Amino acid sequence: MDAVVILSGFLPRVEDPWPDEIGLGFPFAIAGVFGAIAEFRFGAAPDHDRDRAVHRWGLIGLHLGAAVYTVSVLAQVAS
């Protein structure tokens, strides 16, 4: 228990990471995050393979972000 008290003095407090509002830019932000993850993941791959992976992961992120946005809008309209 003492270690937790000591560590809590050094570690910064973290605010809620989820946004209060989800706008139309959310799917594009998620696409960018997925593209960055793909760039990190496939950084050592040949250029053609890396570019294809970034493109595919970006599209996956765009679709995922659009799905979250759509569900959020439908949930707000339904309530």
PDB file of N, CA and C in Angstrom:
ATOM      1  N   MET A   1       0.822  -1.188   0.000  1.00  0.00           N
ATOM      2  CA  MET A   1       0.000   0.000   0.000  1.00  0.00           C
ATOM      3  C   MET A   1       0.867   1.253   0.000  1.00  0.00           C
ATOM      4  N   ASP A   2       1.993   1.204   0.695  1.00  0.00           N
ATOM      5  CA  ASP A   2       2.873   2.369   0.743  1.00  0.00           C
ATOM      6  C   ASP A   2       3.452   2.697  -0.627  1.00  0.00           C
ATOM      7  N   ALA A   3       3.706   1.666  -1.431  1.00  0.00           N
ATOM      8  CA  ALA A   3       4.246   1.897  -2.773  1.00  0.00           C
ATOM      9  C   ALA A   3       3.242   2.644  -3.639  1.00  0.00           C
ATOM     10  N   VAL A   4       1.960   2.359  -3.475  1.00  0.00           N
ATOM     11  CA  VAL A   4       0.926   3.058  -4.245  1.00  0.00           C
ATOM     12  C   VAL A   4       0.893   4.527  -3.868  1.00  0.00           C
ATOM     13  N   VAL A   5       1.008   4.822  -2.599  1.00  0.00           N
ATOM     14  CA  VAL A   5       1.003   6.210  -2.140  1.00  0.00           C
ATOM     15  C   VAL A   5       2.230   6.940  -2.665  1.00  0.00           C
ATOM     16  N   ILE A   6       3.359   6.300  -2.648  1.00  0.00           N
ATOM     17  CA  ILE A   6       4.591   6.932  -3.139  1.00  0.00           C
ATOM     18  C   ILE A   6       4.504   7.156  -4.649  1.00  0.00           C
ATOM     19  N   LEU A   7       4.054   6.141  -5.400  1.00  0.00           N
ATOM     20  CA  LEU A   7       3.943   6.288  -6.851  1.00  0.00           C
ATOM     21  C   LEU A   7       2.908   7.325  -7.251  1.00  0.00           C
ATOM     22  N   SER A   8       1.830   7.433  -6.495  1.00  0.00           N
ATOM     23  CA  SER A   8       0.797   8.410  -6.856  1.00  0.00           C
ATOM     24  C   SER A   8       1.305   9.842  -6.729  1.00  0.00           C
ATOM     25  N   GLY A   9       2.328  10.060  -5.963  1.00  0.00           N
ATOM     26  CA  GLY A   9       2.905  11.395  -5.864  1.00  0.00           C
ATOM     27  C   GLY A   9       3.730  11.771  -7.082  1.00  0.00           C
ATOM     28  N   PHE A  10       4.228  10.788  -7.819  1.00  0.00           N
ATOM     29  CA  PHE A  10       5.073  11.051  -8.981  1.00  0.00           C
ATOM     30  C   PHE A  10       4.339  10.970 -10.313  1.00  0.00           C
ATOM     31  N   LEU A  11       3.301  10.167 -10.371  1.00  0.00           N
ATOM     32  CA  LEU A  11       2.588   9.983 -11.631  1.00  0.00           C
ATOM     33  C   LEU A  11       1.534  11.082 -11.821  1.00  0.00           C
ATOM     34  N   PRO A  12       1.402  11.580 -13.030  1.00  0.00           N
ATOM     35  CA  PRO A  12       0.408  12.637 -13.256  1.00  0.00           C
ATOM     36  C   PRO A  12      -1.010  12.082 -13.228  1.00  0.00           C
ATOM     37  N   ARG A  13      -1.952  12.950 -12.921  1.00  0.00           N
ATOM     38  CA  ARG A  13      -3.357  12.568 -12.959  1.00  0.00           C
ATOM     39  C   ARG A  13      -3.803  12.544 -14.410  1.00  0.00           C
ATOM     40  N   VAL A  14      -4.679  11.638 -14.732  1.00  0.00           N
ATOM     41  CA  VAL A  14      -5.147  11.484 -16.105  1.00  0.00           C
ATOM     42  C   VAL A  14      -6.630  11.829 -16.151  1.00  0.00           C
ATOM     43  N   GLU A  15      -6.958  12.700 -17.093  1.00  0.00           N
ATOM     44  CA  GLU A  15      -8.360  13.038 -17.298  1.00  0.00           C
ATOM     45  C   GLU A  15      -9.034  11.920 -18.086  1.00  0.00           C
ATOM     46  N   ASP A  16     -10.328  11.986 -18.190  1.00  0.00           N
ATOM     47  CA  ASP A  16     -11.096  11.005 -18.947  1.00  0.00           C
ATOM     48  C   ASP A  16     -10.659  11.052 -20.413  1.00  0.00           C
ATOM     49  N   PRO A  17     -10.191   9.938 -20.989  1.00  0.00           N
ATOM     50  CA  PRO A  17      -9.698   9.981 -22.367  1.00  0.00           C
ATOM     51  C   PRO A  17     -10.798  10.020 -23.417  1.00  0.00           C
ATOM     52  N   TRP A  18     -12.030   9.703 -23.060  1.00  0.00           N
ATOM     53  CA  TRP A  18     -13.113   9.681 -24.037  1.00  0.00           C
ATOM     54  C   TRP A  18     -13.681  11.080 -24.197  1.00  0.00           C
ATOM     55  N   PRO A  19     -13.930  11.471 -25.427  1.00  0.00           N
ATOM     56  CA  PRO A  19     -14.468  12.816 -25.654  1.00  0.00           C
ATOM     57  C   PRO A  19     -15.912  12.926 -25.177  1.00  0.00           C
ATOM     58  N   ASP A  20     -16.297  14.151 -24.776  1.00  0.00           N
ATOM     59  CA  ASP A  20     -17.678  14.390 -24.376  1.00  0.00           C
ATOM     60  C   ASP A  20     -18.604  14.399 -25.575  1.00  0.00           C
ATOM     61  N   GLU A  21     -18.079  14.792 -26.708  1.00  0.00           N
ATOM     62  CA  GLU A  21     -18.857  14.838 -27.934  1.00  0.00           C
ATOM     63  C   GLU A  21     -18.090  14.122 -29.045  1.00  0.00           C
ATOM     64  N   ILE A  22     -18.820  13.452 -29.914  1.00  0.00           N
ATOM     65  CA  ILE A  22     -18.215  12.806 -31.074  1.00  0.00           C
ATOM     66  C   ILE A  22     -18.738  13.530 -32.303  1.00  0.00           C
ATOM     67  N   GLY A  23     -17.852  14.185 -33.023  1.00  0.00           N
ATOM     68  CA  GLY A  23     -18.242  14.918 -34.214  1.00  0.00           C
ATOM     69  C   GLY A  23     -17.935  14.133 -35.474  1.00  0.00           C
ATOM     70  N   LEU A  24     -18.191  14.771 -36.587  1.00  0.00           N
ATOM     71  CA  LEU A  24     -17.970  14.119 -37.876  1.00  0.00           C
ATOM     72  C   LEU A  24     -16.486  13.878 -38.146  1.00  0.00           C
ATOM     73  N   GLY A  25     -15.611  14.575 -37.465  1.00  0.00           N
ATOM     74  CA  GLY A  25     -14.179  14.356 -37.627  1.00  0.00           C
ATOM     75  C   GLY A  25     -13.664  13.113 -36.917  1.00  0.00           C
ATOM     76  N   PHE A  26     -14.474  12.511 -36.065  1.00  0.00           N
ATOM     77  CA  PHE A  26     -14.052  11.333 -35.303  1.00  0.00           C
ATOM     78  C   PHE A  26     -13.618  10.165 -36.196  1.00  0.00           C
ATOM     79  N   PRO A  27     -14.402   9.804 -37.234  1.00  0.00           N
ATOM     80  CA  PRO A  27     -13.948   8.691 -38.088  1.00  0.00           C
ATOM     81  C   PRO A  27     -12.606   8.959 -38.759  1.00  0.00           C
ATOM     82  N   PHE A  28     -12.354  10.211 -39.134  1.00  0.00           N
ATOM     83  CA  PHE A  28     -11.084  10.537 -39.786  1.00  0.00           C
ATOM     84  C   PHE A  28      -9.926  10.505 -38.789  1.00  0.00           C
ATOM     85  N   ALA A  29     -10.199  10.885 -37.555  1.00  0.00           N
ATOM     86  CA  ALA A  29      -9.162  10.797 -36.528  1.00  0.00           C
ATOM     87  C   ALA A  29      -8.805   9.350 -36.245  1.00  0.00           C
ATOM     88  N   ILE A  30      -9.810   8.480 -36.182  1.00  0.00           N
ATOM     89  CA  ILE A  30      -9.556   7.058 -35.952  1.00  0.00           C
ATOM     90  C   ILE A  30      -8.806   6.454 -37.137  1.00  0.00           C
ATOM     91  N   ALA A  31      -9.143   6.889 -38.356  1.00  0.00           N
ATOM     92  CA  ALA A  31      -8.419   6.415 -39.542  1.00  0.00           C
ATOM     93  C   ALA A  31      -6.954   6.811 -39.454  1.00  0.00           C
ATOM     94  N   GLY A  32      -6.681   8.013 -39.004  1.00  0.00           N
ATOM     95  CA  GLY A  32      -5.296   8.460 -38.846  1.00  0.00           C
ATOM     96  C   GLY A  32      -4.558   7.664 -37.787  1.00  0.00           C
ATOM     97  N   VAL A  33      -5.232   7.355 -36.697  1.00  0.00           N
ATOM     98  CA  VAL A  33      -4.611   6.548 -35.640  1.00  0.00           C
ATOM     99  C   VAL A  33      -4.279   5.152 -36.160  1.00  0.00           C
ATOM    100  N   PHE A  34      -5.223   4.537 -36.871  1.00  0.00           N
ATOM    101  CA  PHE A  34      -4.965   3.208 -37.418  1.00  0.00           C
ATOM    102  C   PHE A  34      -3.841   3.250 -38.450  1.00  0.00           C
ATOM    103  N   GLY A  35      -3.786   4.300 -39.257  1.00  0.00           N
ATOM    104  CA  GLY A  35      -2.701   4.443 -40.225  1.00  0.00           C
ATOM    105  C   GLY A  35      -1.353   4.578 -39.540  1.00  0.00           C
ATOM    106  N   ALA A  36      -1.320   5.321 -38.441  1.00  0.00           N
ATOM    107  CA  ALA A  36      -0.071   5.483 -37.694  1.00  0.00           C
ATOM    108  C   ALA A  36       0.362   4.163 -37.058  1.00  0.00           C
ATOM    109  N   ILE A  37      -0.604   3.413 -36.553  1.00  0.00           N
ATOM    110  CA  ILE A  37      -0.271   2.104 -35.984  1.00  0.00           C
ATOM    111  C   ILE A  37       0.285   1.183 -37.065  1.00  0.00           C
ATOM    112  N   ALA A  38      -0.324   1.217 -38.252  1.00  0.00           N
ATOM    113  CA  ALA A  38       0.173   0.386 -39.353  1.00  0.00           C
ATOM    114  C   ALA A  38       1.577   0.823 -39.771  1.00  0.00           C
ATOM    115  N   GLU A  39       1.824   2.117 -39.786  1.00  0.00           N
ATOM    116  CA  GLU A  39       3.163   2.615 -40.138  1.00  0.00           C
ATOM    117  C   GLU A  39       4.195   2.110 -39.136  1.00  0.00           C
ATOM    118  N   PHE A  40       3.830   2.110 -37.874  1.00  0.00           N
ATOM    119  CA  PHE A  40       4.738   1.597 -36.844  1.00  0.00           C
ATOM    120  C   PHE A  40       4.916   0.091 -36.978  1.00  0.00           C
ATOM    121  N   ARG A  41       3.809  -0.600 -37.206  1.00  0.00           N
ATOM    122  CA  ARG A  41       3.835  -2.060 -37.277  1.00  0.00           C
ATOM    123  C   ARG A  41       4.594  -2.568 -38.503  1.00  0.00           C
ATOM    124  N   PHE A  42       4.413  -1.914 -39.647  1.00  0.00           N
ATOM    125  CA  PHE A  42       5.015  -2.366 -40.890  1.00  0.00           C
ATOM    126  C   PHE A  42       6.157  -1.448 -41.359  1.00  0.00           C
ATOM    127  N   GLY A  43       6.785  -0.774 -40.442  1.00  0.00           N
ATOM    128  CA  GLY A  43       7.834   0.172 -40.786  1.00  0.00           C
ATOM    129  C   GLY A  43       9.033  -0.441 -41.486  1.00  0.00           C
ATOM    130  N   ALA A  44       9.337  -1.676 -41.188  1.00  0.00           N
ATOM    131  CA  ALA A  44      10.506  -2.331 -41.787  1.00  0.00           C
ATOM    132  C   ALA A  44      10.161  -3.061 -43.084  1.00  0.00           C
ATOM    133  N   ALA A  45       8.911  -3.066 -43.454  1.00  0.00           N
ATOM    134  CA  ALA A  45       8.491  -3.762 -44.683  1.00  0.00           C
ATOM    135  C   ALA A  45       8.899  -2.951 -45.911  1.00  0.00           C
ATOM    136  N   PRO A  46       8.949  -3.585 -47.065  1.00  0.00           N
ATOM    137  CA  PRO A  46       9.218  -2.832 -48.301  1.00  0.00           C
ATOM    138  C   PRO A  46       8.159  -1.741 -48.518  1.00  0.00           C
ATOM    139  N   ASP A  47       8.540  -0.725 -49.273  1.00  0.00           N
ATOM    140  CA  ASP A  47       7.678   0.443 -49.435  1.00  0.00           C
ATOM    141  C   ASP A  47       6.268   0.086 -49.919  1.00  0.00           C
ATOM    142  N   HIS A  48       6.177  -0.769 -50.916  1.00  0.00           N
ATOM    143  CA  HIS A  48       4.873  -1.120 -51.479  1.00  0.00           C
ATOM    144  C   HIS A  48       3.987  -1.811 -50.433  1.00  0.00           C
ATOM    145  N   ASP A  49       4.569  -2.744 -49.691  1.00  0.00           N
ATOM    146  CA  ASP A  49       3.809  -3.463 -48.665  1.00  0.00           C
ATOM    147  C   ASP A  49       3.398  -2.533 -47.531  1.00  0.00           C
ATOM    148  N   ARG A  50       4.310  -1.652 -47.134  1.00  0.00           N
ATOM    149  CA  ARG A  50       4.005  -0.707 -46.063  1.00  0.00           C
ATOM    150  C   ARG A  50       2.888   0.240 -46.474  1.00  0.00           C
ATOM    151  N   ASP A  51       2.959   0.772 -47.696  1.00  0.00           N
ATOM    152  CA  ASP A  51       1.917   1.684 -48.172  1.00  0.00           C
ATOM    153  C   ASP A  51       0.563   0.988 -48.252  1.00  0.00           C
ATOM    154  N   ARG A  52       0.568  -0.256 -48.708  1.00  0.00           N
ATOM    155  CA  ARG A  52      -0.687  -1.012 -48.795  1.00  0.00           C
ATOM    156  C   ARG A  52      -1.255  -1.263 -47.394  1.00  0.00           C
ATOM    157  N   ALA A  53      -0.394  -1.586 -46.436  1.00  0.00           N
ATOM    158  CA  ALA A  53      -0.848  -1.838 -45.070  1.00  0.00           C
ATOM    159  C   ALA A  53      -1.413  -0.569 -44.437  1.00  0.00           C
ATOM    160  N   VAL A  54      -0.746   0.568 -44.642  1.00  0.00           N
ATOM    161  CA  VAL A  54      -1.242   1.835 -44.093  1.00  0.00           C
ATOM    162  C   VAL A  54      -2.589   2.173 -44.710  1.00  0.00           C
ATOM    163  N   HIS A  55      -2.732   1.947 -46.005  1.00  0.00           N
ATOM    164  CA  HIS A  55      -4.006   2.210 -46.683  1.00  0.00           C
ATOM    165  C   HIS A  55      -5.114   1.321 -46.124  1.00  0.00           C
ATOM    166  N   ARG A  56      -4.835   0.047 -45.997  1.00  0.00           N
ATOM    167  CA  ARG A  56      -5.849  -0.887 -45.500  1.00  0.00           C
ATOM    168  C   ARG A  56      -6.219  -0.598 -44.051  1.00  0.00           C
ATOM    169  N   TRP A  57      -5.236  -0.366 -43.215  1.00  0.00           N
ATOM    170  CA  TRP A  57      -5.518  -0.083 -41.809  1.00  0.00           C
ATOM    171  C   TRP A  57      -6.251   1.251 -41.670  1.00  0.00           C
ATOM    172  N   GLY A  58      -5.909   2.210 -42.501  1.00  0.00           N
ATOM    173  CA  GLY A  58      -6.625   3.478 -42.480  1.00  0.00           C
ATOM    174  C   GLY A  58      -8.093   3.297 -42.845  1.00  0.00           C
ATOM    175  N   LEU A  59      -8.357   2.457 -43.849  1.00  0.00           N
ATOM    176  CA  LEU A  59      -9.746   2.179 -44.218  1.00  0.00           C
ATOM    177  C   LEU A  59     -10.491   1.441 -43.109  1.00  0.00           C
ATOM    178  N   ILE A  60      -9.816   0.519 -42.457  1.00  0.00           N
ATOM    179  CA  ILE A  60     -10.432  -0.181 -41.328  1.00  0.00           C
ATOM    180  C   ILE A  60     -10.773   0.817 -40.225  1.00  0.00           C
ATOM    181  N   GLY A  61      -9.838   1.712 -39.938  1.00  0.00           N
ATOM    182  CA  GLY A  61     -10.089   2.727 -38.916  1.00  0.00           C
ATOM    183  C   GLY A  61     -11.225   3.659 -39.303  1.00  0.00           C
ATOM    184  N   LEU A  62     -11.292   4.020 -40.578  1.00  0.00           N
ATOM    185  CA  LEU A  62     -12.378   4.884 -41.050  1.00  0.00           C
ATOM    186  C   LEU A  62     -13.726   4.194 -40.887  1.00  0.00           C
ATOM    187  N   HIS A  63     -13.798   2.929 -41.257  1.00  0.00           N
ATOM    188  CA  HIS A  63     -15.050   2.195 -41.105  1.00  0.00           C
ATOM    189  C   HIS A  63     -15.426   2.010 -39.630  1.00  0.00           C
ATOM    190  N   LEU A  64     -14.444   1.714 -38.808  1.00  0.00           N
ATOM    191  CA  LEU A  64     -14.709   1.556 -37.381  1.00  0.00           C
ATOM    192  C   LEU A  64     -15.178   2.880 -36.772  1.00  0.00           C
ATOM    193  N   GLY A  65     -14.498   3.971 -37.112  1.00  0.00           N
ATOM    194  CA  GLY A  65     -14.893   5.283 -36.601  1.00  0.00           C
ATOM    195  C   GLY A  65     -16.273   5.687 -37.086  1.00  0.00           C
ATOM    196  N   ALA A  66     -16.584   5.387 -38.345  1.00  0.00           N
ATOM    197  CA  ALA A  66     -17.913   5.700 -38.874  1.00  0.00           C
ATOM    198  C   ALA A  66     -18.983   4.869 -38.180  1.00  0.00           C
ATOM    199  N   ALA A  67     -18.669   3.623 -37.862  1.00  0.00           N
ATOM    200  CA  ALA A  67     -19.630   2.778 -37.154  1.00  0.00           C
ATOM    201  C   ALA A  67     -19.896   3.316 -35.748  1.00  0.00           C
ATOM    202  N   VAL A  68     -18.845   3.711 -35.051  1.00  0.00           N
ATOM    203  CA  VAL A  68     -19.014   4.279 -33.703  1.00  0.00           C
ATOM    204  C   VAL A  68     -19.814   5.574 -33.780  1.00  0.00           C
ATOM    205  N   TYR A  69     -19.515   6.412 -34.769  1.00  0.00           N
ATOM    206  CA  TYR A  69     -20.244   7.668 -34.946  1.00  0.00           C
ATOM    207  C   TYR A  69     -21.724   7.400 -35.240  1.00  0.00           C
ATOM    208  N   THR A  70     -21.993   6.444 -36.116  1.00  0.00           N
ATOM    209  CA  THR A  70     -23.376   6.123 -36.475  1.00  0.00           C
ATOM    210  C   THR A  70     -24.144   5.580 -35.276  1.00  0.00           C
ATOM    211  N   VAL A  71     -23.541   4.683 -34.525  1.00  0.00           N
ATOM    212  CA  VAL A  71     -24.194   4.144 -33.334  1.00  0.00           C
ATOM    213  C   VAL A  71     -24.442   5.256 -32.317  1.00  0.00           C
ATOM    214  N   SER A  72     -23.500   6.168 -32.165  1.00  0.00           N
ATOM    215  CA  SER A  72     -23.665   7.274 -31.231  1.00  0.00           C
ATOM    216  C   SER A  72     -24.815   8.181 -31.645  1.00  0.00           C
ATOM    217  N   VAL A  73     -24.902   8.478 -32.934  1.00  0.00           N
ATOM    218  CA  VAL A  73     -25.986   9.328 -33.430  1.00  0.00           C
ATOM    219  C   VAL A  73     -27.329   8.625 -33.243  1.00  0.00           C
ATOM    220  N   LEU A  74     -27.400   7.343 -33.581  1.00  0.00           N
ATOM    221  CA  LEU A  74     -28.654   6.602 -33.424  1.00  0.00           C
ATOM    222  C   LEU A  74     -29.069   6.494 -31.962  1.00  0.00           C
ATOM    223  N   ALA A  75     -28.103   6.302 -31.087  1.00  0.00           N
ATOM    224  CA  ALA A  75     -28.411   6.221 -29.651  1.00  0.00           C
ATOM    225  C   ALA A  75     -28.930   7.567 -29.139  1.00  0.00           C
ATOM    226  N   GLN A  76     -28.359   8.652 -29.628  1.00  0.00           N
ATOM    227  CA  GLN A  76     -28.812   9.969 -29.197  1.00  0.00           C
ATOM    228  C   GLN A  76     -30.208  10.265 -29.730  1.00  0.00           C
ATOM    229  N   VAL A  77     -30.480   9.899 -30.965  1.00  0.00           N
ATOM    230  CA  VAL A  77     -31.798  10.135 -31.553  1.00  0.00           C
ATOM    231  C   VAL A  77     -32.846   9.271 -30.858  1.00  0.00           C
ATOM    232  N   ALA A  78     -32.496   8.028 -30.520  1.00  0.00           N
ATOM    233  CA  ALA A  78     -33.447   7.119 -29.889  1.00  0.00           C
ATOM    234  C   ALA A  78     -33.788   7.519 -28.458  1.00  0.00           C
ATOM    235  N   SER A  79     -32.894   8.227 -27.808  1.00  0.00           N
ATOM    236  CA  SER A  79     -33.163   8.573 -26.400  1.00  0.00           C
ATOM    237  C   SER A  79     -33.936   9.859 -26.254  1.00  0.00           C
TER     238      SER A  79
END
